[in-house]
GROMACS .gro file of C-alpha atoms in nm:
model
  384
    1MET     CA    1   6.897  10.609   9.803
    2LEU     CA    2   7.211  10.669   9.590
    3THR     CA    3   7.515  10.861   9.707
    4ARG     CA    4   7.798  10.990   9.484
    5TYR     CA    5   8.162  11.029   9.580
    6ASP     CA    6   8.140  11.408   9.562
    7THR     CA    7   8.331  11.654   9.773
    8ALA     CA    8   8.313  12.028   9.828
    9PRO     CA    9   8.577  12.237   9.651
   10ILE     CA   10   8.892  12.296   9.853
   11ASN     CA   11   8.905  12.673   9.869
   12SER     CA   12   9.270  12.688   9.964
   13LEU     CA   13   9.453  12.758   9.637
   14SER     CA   14   9.668  13.066   9.668
   15VAL     CA   15   9.939  13.235   9.464
   16ASP     CA   16  10.254  13.365   9.630
   17SER     CA   17  10.270  13.734   9.542
   18GLN     CA   18  10.649  13.736   9.529
   19THR     CA   19  10.728  13.414   9.338
   20GLY     CA   20  10.401  13.341   9.161
   21PHE     CA   21  10.411  12.986   9.297
   22LEU     CA   22  10.074  12.817   9.347
   23HIS     CA   23  10.011  12.672   9.695
   24ALA     CA   24   9.741  12.413   9.772
   25LYS     CA   25   9.665  12.304  10.126
   26ASN     CA   26   9.526  11.975  10.258
   27VAL     CA   27   9.507  11.819   9.911
   28PRO     CA   28   9.378  11.457   9.883
   29ILE     CA   29   9.621  11.262   9.661
   30ALA     CA   30   9.494  10.902   9.704
   31ARG     CA   31   9.201  10.715   9.854
   32VAL     CA   32   9.119  10.366   9.971
   33GLY     CA   33   8.930  10.149   9.723
   34VAL     CA   34   8.937   9.886   9.447
   35PHE     CA   35   9.074   9.993   9.107
   36PRO     CA   36   9.118   9.833   8.761
   37TYR     CA   37   9.462   9.782   8.607
   38LEU     CA   38   9.541   9.663   8.253
   39LYS     CA   39   9.803   9.390   8.245
   40ALA     CA   40  10.065   9.330   7.975
   41ASP     CA   41   9.857   9.054   7.813
   42GLY     CA   42   9.559   9.288   7.770
   43SER     CA   43   9.349   9.140   8.051
   44LEU     CA   44   9.203   9.338   8.338
   45THR     CA   45   9.277   9.283   8.705
   46MET     CA   46   9.118   9.453   9.004
   47GLU     CA   47   9.363   9.561   9.274
   48ALA     CA   48   9.276   9.690   9.620
   49LYS     CA   49   9.428   9.975   9.814
   50LEU     CA   50   9.312   9.870  10.159
   51PRO     CA   51   9.316  10.100  10.463
   52ASP     CA   52   9.590   9.901  10.640
   53GLU     CA   53   9.815   9.947  10.336
   54LEU     CA   54   9.744  10.293  10.186
   55LEU     CA   55   9.701  10.458  10.527
   56ALA     CA   56  10.000  10.286  10.689
   57ASP     CA   57  10.261  10.513  10.849
   58SER     CA   58  10.530  10.415  10.595
   59THR     CA   59  10.304  10.498  10.298
   60VAL     CA   60  10.193  10.829  10.449
   61GLU     CA   61  10.555  10.921  10.517
   62SER     CA   62  10.648  10.841  10.154
   63ALA     CA   63  10.416  11.122  10.036
   64ASN     CA   64  10.631  11.388  10.205
   65SER     CA   65  10.864  11.610   9.998
   66LYS     CA   66  10.796  11.432   9.668
   67PRO     CA   67  10.798  11.578   9.313
   68VAL     CA   68  10.479  11.708   9.153
   69THR     CA   69  10.464  11.636   8.776
   70ASP     CA   70  10.250  11.740   8.480
   71GLU     CA   71  10.091  11.403   8.386
   72HIS     CA   72  10.285  11.082   8.462
   73PRO     CA   73  10.639  11.036   8.328
   74ASN     CA   74  10.732  10.697   8.181
   75GLU     CA   75  10.987  10.637   8.454
   76ALA     CA   76  11.037  10.697   8.824
   77VAL     CA   77  11.137  11.052   8.915
   78THR     CA   78  11.492  11.071   9.053
   79THR     CA   79  11.777  11.322   9.076
   80ASN     CA   80  11.872  11.221   8.722
   81ASN     CA   81  11.554  11.357   8.564
   82THR     CA   82  11.404  11.618   8.798
   83LYS     CA   83  11.488  11.900   8.556
   84LYS     CA   84  11.273  11.726   8.297
   85TYR     CA   85  10.975  11.620   8.510
   86MET     CA   86  10.957  11.813   8.839
   87LYS     CA   87  10.702  12.097   8.832
   88GLY     CA   88  10.661  12.140   9.207
   89PHE     CA   89  10.679  11.945   9.533
   90THR     CA   90  10.473  11.819   9.824
   91ALA     CA   91  10.519  11.949  10.177
   92ASP     CA   92  10.627  11.737  10.475
   93ASN     CA   93  10.283  11.722  10.642
   94ALA     CA   94  10.126  11.414  10.477
   95HIS     CA   95   9.843  11.280  10.689
   96VAL     CA   96   9.531  11.060  10.691
   97ASP     CA   97   9.183  11.212  10.669
   98GLY     CA   98   8.906  10.950  10.666
   99ASP     CA   99   8.982  10.713  10.376
  100LYS     CA  100   9.213  10.958  10.198
  101LEU     CA  101   9.581  11.050  10.210
  102LYS     CA  102   9.634  11.428  10.210
  103VAL     CA  103   9.928  11.666  10.189
  104ASP     CA  104  10.003  12.031  10.108
  105MET     CA  105  10.181  12.103   9.780
  106THR     CA  106  10.346  12.385   9.587
  107ILE     CA  107  10.346  12.419   9.206
  108THR     CA  108  10.644  12.612   9.073
  109ASP     CA  109  10.606  12.568   8.695
  110SER     CA  110  10.422  12.856   8.524
  111ASP     CA  111  10.275  12.638   8.246
  112LEU     CA  112  10.129  12.386   8.491
  113ILE     CA  113   9.999  12.668   8.713
  114SER     CA  114   9.818  12.808   8.410
  115GLU     CA  115   9.668  12.466   8.326
  116ILE     CA  116   9.549  12.421   8.686
  117GLN     CA  117   9.387  12.762   8.687
  118LYS     CA  118   9.205  12.666   8.366
  119GLY     CA  119   9.061  12.351   8.528
  120LYS     CA  120   9.321  12.073   8.513
  121GLN     CA  121   9.297  11.977   8.879
  122GLU     CA  122   9.278  11.600   8.929
  123LEU     CA  123   9.561  11.407   9.091
  124SER     CA  124   9.717  11.064   9.052
  125ILE     CA  125  10.004  10.911   9.247
  126GLY     CA  126  10.296  10.733   9.084
  127PHE     CA  127  10.412  10.463   9.321
  128GLN     CA  128  10.593  10.136   9.376
  129THR     CA  129  10.415   9.842   9.533
  130ASP     CA  130  10.425   9.467   9.589
  131ILE     CA  131  10.127   9.274   9.454
  132ALA     CA  132   9.983   9.001   9.680
  133PRO     CA  133   9.750   8.759   9.491
  134VAL     CA  134   9.483   8.767   9.760
  135LYS     CA  135   9.118   8.775   9.655
  136GLY     CA  136   8.844   8.944   9.855
  137THR     CA  137   8.591   9.225   9.858
  138TYR     CA  138   8.602   9.579   9.996
  139LYS     CA  139   8.273   9.766  10.041
  140GLY     CA  140   8.106   9.541   9.787
  141MET     CA  141   8.383   9.561   9.523
  142ALA     CA  142   8.561   9.233   9.444
  143TYR     CA  143   8.938   9.239   9.396
  144ASP     CA  144   9.196   8.991   9.261
  145SER     CA  145   9.497   9.113   9.454
  146VAL     CA  146   9.615   9.362   9.718
  147GLN     CA  147   9.874   9.637   9.682
  148ARG     CA  148  10.120   9.618   9.971
  149ASN     CA  149  10.426   9.817  10.079
  150ILE     CA  150  10.303  10.119   9.881
  151GLN     CA  151  10.575  10.381   9.837
  152ILE     CA  152  10.487  10.705   9.660
  153ASN     CA  153  10.738  10.835   9.403
  154HIS     CA  154  10.555  11.142   9.271
  155VAL     CA  155  10.216  11.312   9.247
  156ALA     CA  156  10.090  11.391   8.895
  157VAL     CA  157   9.840  11.660   8.797
  158VAL     CA  158   9.627  11.484   8.533
  159ARG     CA  159   9.315  11.528   8.322
  160ARG     CA  160   9.147  11.224   8.478
  161GLY     CA  161   9.266  11.038   8.789
  162ARG     CA  162   9.205  10.676   8.887
  163ALA     CA  163   9.097  10.772   9.237
  164GLY     CA  164   8.810  10.980   9.099
  165HIS     CA  165   8.716  11.346   9.114
  166SER     CA  166   8.729  11.334   9.495
  167VAL     CA  167   9.110  11.321   9.464
  168ARG     CA  168   9.176  11.658   9.307
  169LEU     CA  169   9.277  12.014   9.382
  170THR     CA  170   8.920  12.135   9.386
  171GLY     CA  171   8.637  11.838   9.411
  172ASP     CA  172   8.332  11.459   9.206
  173SER     CA  173   8.394  11.058   9.102
  174ALA     CA  174   8.478  10.894   8.772
  175GLU     CA  175   8.745  10.722   8.567
  176MET     CA  176   8.824  10.698   8.199
  177VAL     CA  177   8.835  10.380   7.993
  178ILE     CA  178   8.879  10.323   7.620
  179ASP     CA  179   8.583  10.164   7.441
  180ASP     CA  180   8.599   9.922   7.147
  181LYS     CA  181   8.613  10.216   6.905
  182GLY     CA  182   8.918  10.363   7.075
  183GLU     CA  183   8.721  10.653   7.217
  184LYS     CA  184   8.740  10.776   7.575
  185GLN     CA  185   8.436  10.701   7.784
  186GLU     CA  186   8.357  10.807   8.140
  187MET     CA  187   8.300  10.521   8.384
  188ASP     CA  188   8.112  10.636   8.693
  189TYR     CA  189   8.131  10.457   9.024
  190LYS     CA  190   7.842  10.512   9.260
  191VAL     CA  191   7.767  10.417   9.617
  192VAL     CA  192   7.444  10.226   9.669
  193HIS     CA  193   7.283  10.258  10.010
  194LEU     CA  194   7.135   9.915  10.088
  195SER     CA  195   6.819   9.850  10.283
  196ASP     CA  196   7.019   9.708  10.574
  197GLY     CA  197   7.194  10.045  10.620
  198SER     CA  198   7.528   9.946  10.462
  199ASP     CA  199   7.691  10.103  10.155
  200ILE     CA  200   7.855   9.932   9.858
  201THR     CA  201   8.045  10.084   9.564
  202VAL     CA  202   7.944   9.967   9.215
  203ALA     CA  203   7.980  10.079   8.853
  204SER     CA  204   7.693  10.306   8.751
  205ASN     CA  205   7.575  10.049   8.495
  206ASP     CA  206   7.522   9.799   8.775
  207VAL     CA  207   7.322  10.024   9.007
  208SER     CA  208   6.979   9.911   8.881
  209LYS     CA  209   7.077   9.545   8.909
  210VAL     CA  210   7.214   9.585   9.259
  211THR     CA  211   6.915   9.785   9.381
  212LYS     CA  212   6.680   9.523   9.228
  213LEU     CA  213   6.868   9.244   9.402
  214ASP     CA  214   6.867   9.442   9.727
  215ALA     CA  215   6.491   9.490   9.695
  216ASP     CA  216   6.447   9.116   9.638
  217ASN     CA  217   6.662   9.041   9.941
  218SER     CA  218   6.468   9.296  10.145
  219GLU     CA  219   6.142   9.125  10.050
  220LYS     CA  220   6.288   8.788  10.149
  221ALA     CA  221   6.398   8.941  10.480
  222LYS     CA  222   6.039   9.053  10.541
  223GLN     CA  223   5.916   8.703  10.464
  224VAL     CA  224   6.168   8.562  10.709
  225ALA     CA  225   6.051   8.812  10.973
  226ASP     CA  226   5.688   8.707  10.916
  227ILE     CA  227   5.782   8.340  10.946
  228LYS     CA  228   5.973   8.408  11.266
  229ALA     CA  229   5.663   8.583  11.403
  230GLN     CA  230   5.456   8.276  11.317
  231ILE     CA  231   5.714   8.055  11.487
  232LYS     CA  232   5.698   8.275  11.795
  233ALA     CA  233   5.318   8.251  11.803
  234LEU     CA  234   5.334   7.873  11.764
  235GLN     CA  235   5.590   7.856  12.044
  236ALA     CA  236   5.356   8.057  12.268
  237LYS     CA  237   5.072   7.825  12.173
  238LEU     CA  238   5.288   7.525  12.253
  239ASP     CA  239   5.383   7.669  12.592
  240LYS     CA  240   5.020   7.740  12.672
  241LEU     CA  241   4.909   7.389  12.574
  242GLN     CA  242   5.192   7.238  12.772
  243GLY     CA  243   5.091   7.442  13.077
  244THR     CA  244   4.730   7.334  13.040
  245ALA     CA  245   4.838   6.970  13.029
  246ASP     CA  246   5.031   7.009  13.353
  247ALA     CA  247   4.748   7.193  13.531
  248ASN     CA  248   4.457   6.975  13.424
  249LYS     CA  249   4.529   6.604  13.474
  250ALA     CA  250   4.189   6.504  13.340
  251ASP     CA  251   4.266   6.657  12.998
  252ALA     CA  252   4.640   6.580  13.005
  253ASP     CA  253   4.640   6.326  12.725
  254LYS     CA  254   4.428   6.542  12.495
  255ALA     CA  255   4.634   6.855  12.564
  256GLN     CA  256   4.957   6.662  12.515
  257ALA     CA  257   4.837   6.539  12.177
  258LYS     CA  258   4.766   6.897  12.072
  259ALA     CA  259   5.104   7.005  12.207
  260ASP     CA  260   5.278   6.732  12.009
  261SER     CA  261   5.095   6.840  11.696
  262ALA     CA  262   5.191   7.204  11.752
  263GLU     CA  263   5.552   7.106  11.818
  264LYS     CA  264   5.566   6.912  11.491
  265GLU     CA  265   5.418   7.208  11.306
  266LEU     CA  266   5.680   7.432  11.469
  267SER     CA  267   5.959   7.198  11.365
  268ASP     CA  268   5.830   7.185  11.009
  269TYR     CA  269   5.825   7.565  10.991
  270LYS     CA  270   6.180   7.587  11.121
  271LYS     CA  271   6.305   7.334  10.865
  272LYS     CA  272   6.122   7.495  10.576
  273PHE     CA  273   6.207   7.855  10.658
  274ASN     CA  274   6.549   7.850  10.815
  275ALA     CA  275   6.669   8.210  10.809
  276ASP     CA  276   7.038   8.119  10.818
  277ALA     CA  277   6.994   7.884  10.523
  278LEU     CA  278   6.816   8.158  10.328
  279ASP     CA  279   7.096   8.407  10.404
  280ASP     CA  280   7.355   8.149  10.294
  281ALA     CA  281   7.166   8.086   9.969
  282VAL     CA  282   7.150   8.459   9.890
  283ALA     CA  283   7.522   8.502   9.965
  284LYS     CA  284   7.609   8.199   9.749
  285ARG     CA  285   7.411   8.340   9.455
  286MET     CA  286   7.575   8.682   9.490
  287ASP     CA  287   7.919   8.516   9.486
  288LEU     CA  288   7.832   8.318   9.172
  289ILE     CA  289   7.704   8.633   8.998
  290ASN     CA  290   8.037   8.803   9.073
  291GLU     CA  291   8.224   8.502   8.928
  292VAL     CA  292   8.011   8.484   8.613
  293LYS     CA  293   7.989   8.859   8.539
  294PRO     CA  294   8.348   8.895   8.401
  295PHE     CA  295   8.254   8.639   8.131
  296VAL     CA  296   7.901   8.749   8.037
  297GLY     CA  297   7.937   9.126   8.081
  298ASP     CA  298   7.746   9.393   8.271
  299SER     CA  299   7.443   9.382   8.039
  300PHE     CA  300   7.359   9.020   8.121
  301ASP     CA  301   7.024   8.979   8.302
  302PHE     CA  302   7.066   8.736   8.593
  303LYS     CA  303   6.697   8.750   8.689
  304GLY     CA  304   6.536   8.405   8.691
  305LYS     CA  305   6.863   8.231   8.598
  306SER     CA  306   6.955   7.915   8.790
  307GLU     CA  307   7.313   7.837   8.896
  308ARG     CA  308   7.338   7.593   8.603
  309ASP     CA  309   7.205   7.856   8.359
  310MET     CA  310   7.457   8.117   8.474
  311LYS     CA  311   7.753   7.879   8.452
  312ILE     CA  312   7.652   7.763   8.103
  313GLU     CA  313   7.624   8.126   7.987
  314ALA     CA  314   7.976   8.194   8.121
  315ILE     CA  315   8.117   7.888   7.940
  316LYS     CA  316   7.940   7.970   7.613
  317SER     CA  317   8.075   8.325   7.626
  318VAL     CA  318   8.417   8.176   7.545
  319ASN     CA  319   8.313   7.851   7.369
  320ASP     CA  320   7.958   7.827   7.231
  321SER     CA  321   8.012   7.495   7.051
  322ILE     CA  322   7.937   7.280   7.356
  323ASP     CA  323   7.593   7.116   7.381
  324PHE     CA  324   7.483   7.091   7.744
  325GLU     CA  325   7.139   6.940   7.678
  326ASN     CA  326   7.225   6.597   7.812
  327LYS     CA  327   7.509   6.702   8.039
  328SER     CA  328   7.483   6.652   8.415
  329ASP     CA  329   7.515   6.931   8.672
  330ASP     CA  330   7.847   6.780   8.781
  331TYR     CA  331   7.976   6.814   8.425
  332VAL     CA  332   7.871   7.181   8.409
  333ASP     CA  333   8.025   7.252   8.752
  334ALA     CA  334   8.355   7.088   8.656
  335TYR     CA  335   8.375   7.274   8.323
  336PHE     CA  336   8.299   7.608   8.492
  337ASP     CA  337   8.560   7.548   8.765
  338SER     CA  338   8.814   7.463   8.496
  339LEU     CA  339   8.721   7.780   8.306
  340GLU     CA  340   8.787   7.991   8.618
  341ASP     CA  341   9.113   7.815   8.705
  342ASN     CA  342   9.252   7.849   8.353
  343HIS     CA  343   9.162   8.214   8.311
  344LYS     CA  344   9.216   8.380   8.649
  345PRO     CA  345   9.398   8.716   8.618
  346SER     CA  346   9.759   8.694   8.733
  347SER     CA  347   9.993   8.957   8.879
  348VAL     CA  348  10.261   9.126   8.676
  349VAL     CA  349  10.587   9.213   8.853
  350GLY     CA  350  10.812   9.483   8.716
  351PHE     CA  351  11.031   9.776   8.802
  352GLN     CA  352  11.292   9.570   8.986
  353ASP     CA  353  11.138   9.375   9.280
  354SER     CA  354  10.815   9.570   9.289
  355VAL     CA  355  10.572   9.727   9.047
  356THR     CA  356  10.572  10.093   8.950
  357LYS     CA  357  10.215  10.191   8.877
  358THR     CA  358  10.050  10.510   8.766
  359ASP     CA  359   9.694  10.571   8.872
  360SER     CA  360   9.599  10.730   8.541
  361ALA     CA  361   9.310  10.569   8.358
  362GLU     CA  362   9.437  10.733   8.038
  363LYS     CA  363   9.724  10.479   8.053
  364GLU     CA  364   9.541  10.174   8.193
  365THR     CA  365   9.228  10.073   7.997
  366PHE     CA  366   9.026   9.763   7.927
  367ASP     CA  367   8.846   9.631   7.617
  368ARG     CA  368   8.604   9.354   7.726
  369TYR     CA  369   8.548   9.234   7.370
  370HIS     CA  370   8.923   9.196   7.309
  371MET     CA  371   8.964   9.001   7.638
  372ALA     CA  372   8.672   8.764   7.559
  373ASP     CA  373   8.820   8.697   7.214
  374MET     CA  374   9.158   8.605   7.366
  375ILE     CA  375   8.997   8.374   7.623
  376GLU     CA  376   8.793   8.198   7.353
  377LYS     CA  377   9.102   8.141   7.139
  378GLN     CA  378   9.288   8.000   7.441
  379MET     CA  379   8.999   7.766   7.525
  380ASN     CA  380   8.969   7.642   7.165
  381GLY     CA  381   9.341   7.583   7.150
  382GLY     CA  382   9.334   7.390   7.479
  383ASN     CA  383   9.051   7.162   7.362
  384ASN     CA  384   9.235   7.079   7.042
   0.00000   0.00000   0.00000
């Protein structure tokens, strides 16, 4: 079952009859999640807004009484430029609601009010943050670093917001990226409800792959359950045979022999079908797929591919001149590890001691083909 990040419209927009100002109540301006950012060198990095950071008291407080702008300015909003950028302001009631940060706001600019009434209703925060190079995953989405000490500078009304349609004046879930032709494309993120009852967030293009993998894992889980049932039956058989041996001295040797045989069979089953080992193997493969995917792209079919196959495909995506026919697994592993170490995304620090970011996907885009070309040139240069 698939679930979208949709939300019901917030029916709380009102116009002040005296001033004409537009008031919006309980507006979500940011949400927890993992988001892409384009770095100065053209590479993409995934940064996490985790609950402990975005929903911290200091971050929530920073959303109070802040300027509202029409799109993001190219600088922080201060007293020196409010006449140029400020089109309204947030109230002083910022608060947490689930995984979102919400606040009331008032729009005072007639042009922006007109745009909002015509449908321009998505929001994006402009903020300062420290970037911690800590890798991890949040609800199934892998990230390269964590945004910490988030301090909101302004809230922009934009055409398309990084936090998705659920962060808007009236309510759905998408971002914009620029494709290799320079055209805007919508990139949906969807929530996949897994068979174990948990939810993970993935790009829409990956939904079929994730659901297929989940189905495979579910089938393996059923096999494990069947094997455990067989083990339980064998254990009961062993207990019964052991009891018979104790109760009937005349047949003790014969019963003990059968018990020993059953115990060996039980041990063999446990070794062959160790559930923990199977879980570890599945988790290891999922981790490797996440490591390889940035190199081979979303369209790559991982089905039936061994660990060696996947690593070779990742290496050849940046340098296809290497012949692995007679290379050992250790050679492939070492080359792949080196590939990862040499091409991990790194943080970019700016705007004094912290980074001023704008959550607008119209400003932060990623071209996979351009990134792969740069990586290949760097690899070829390193080997020479």
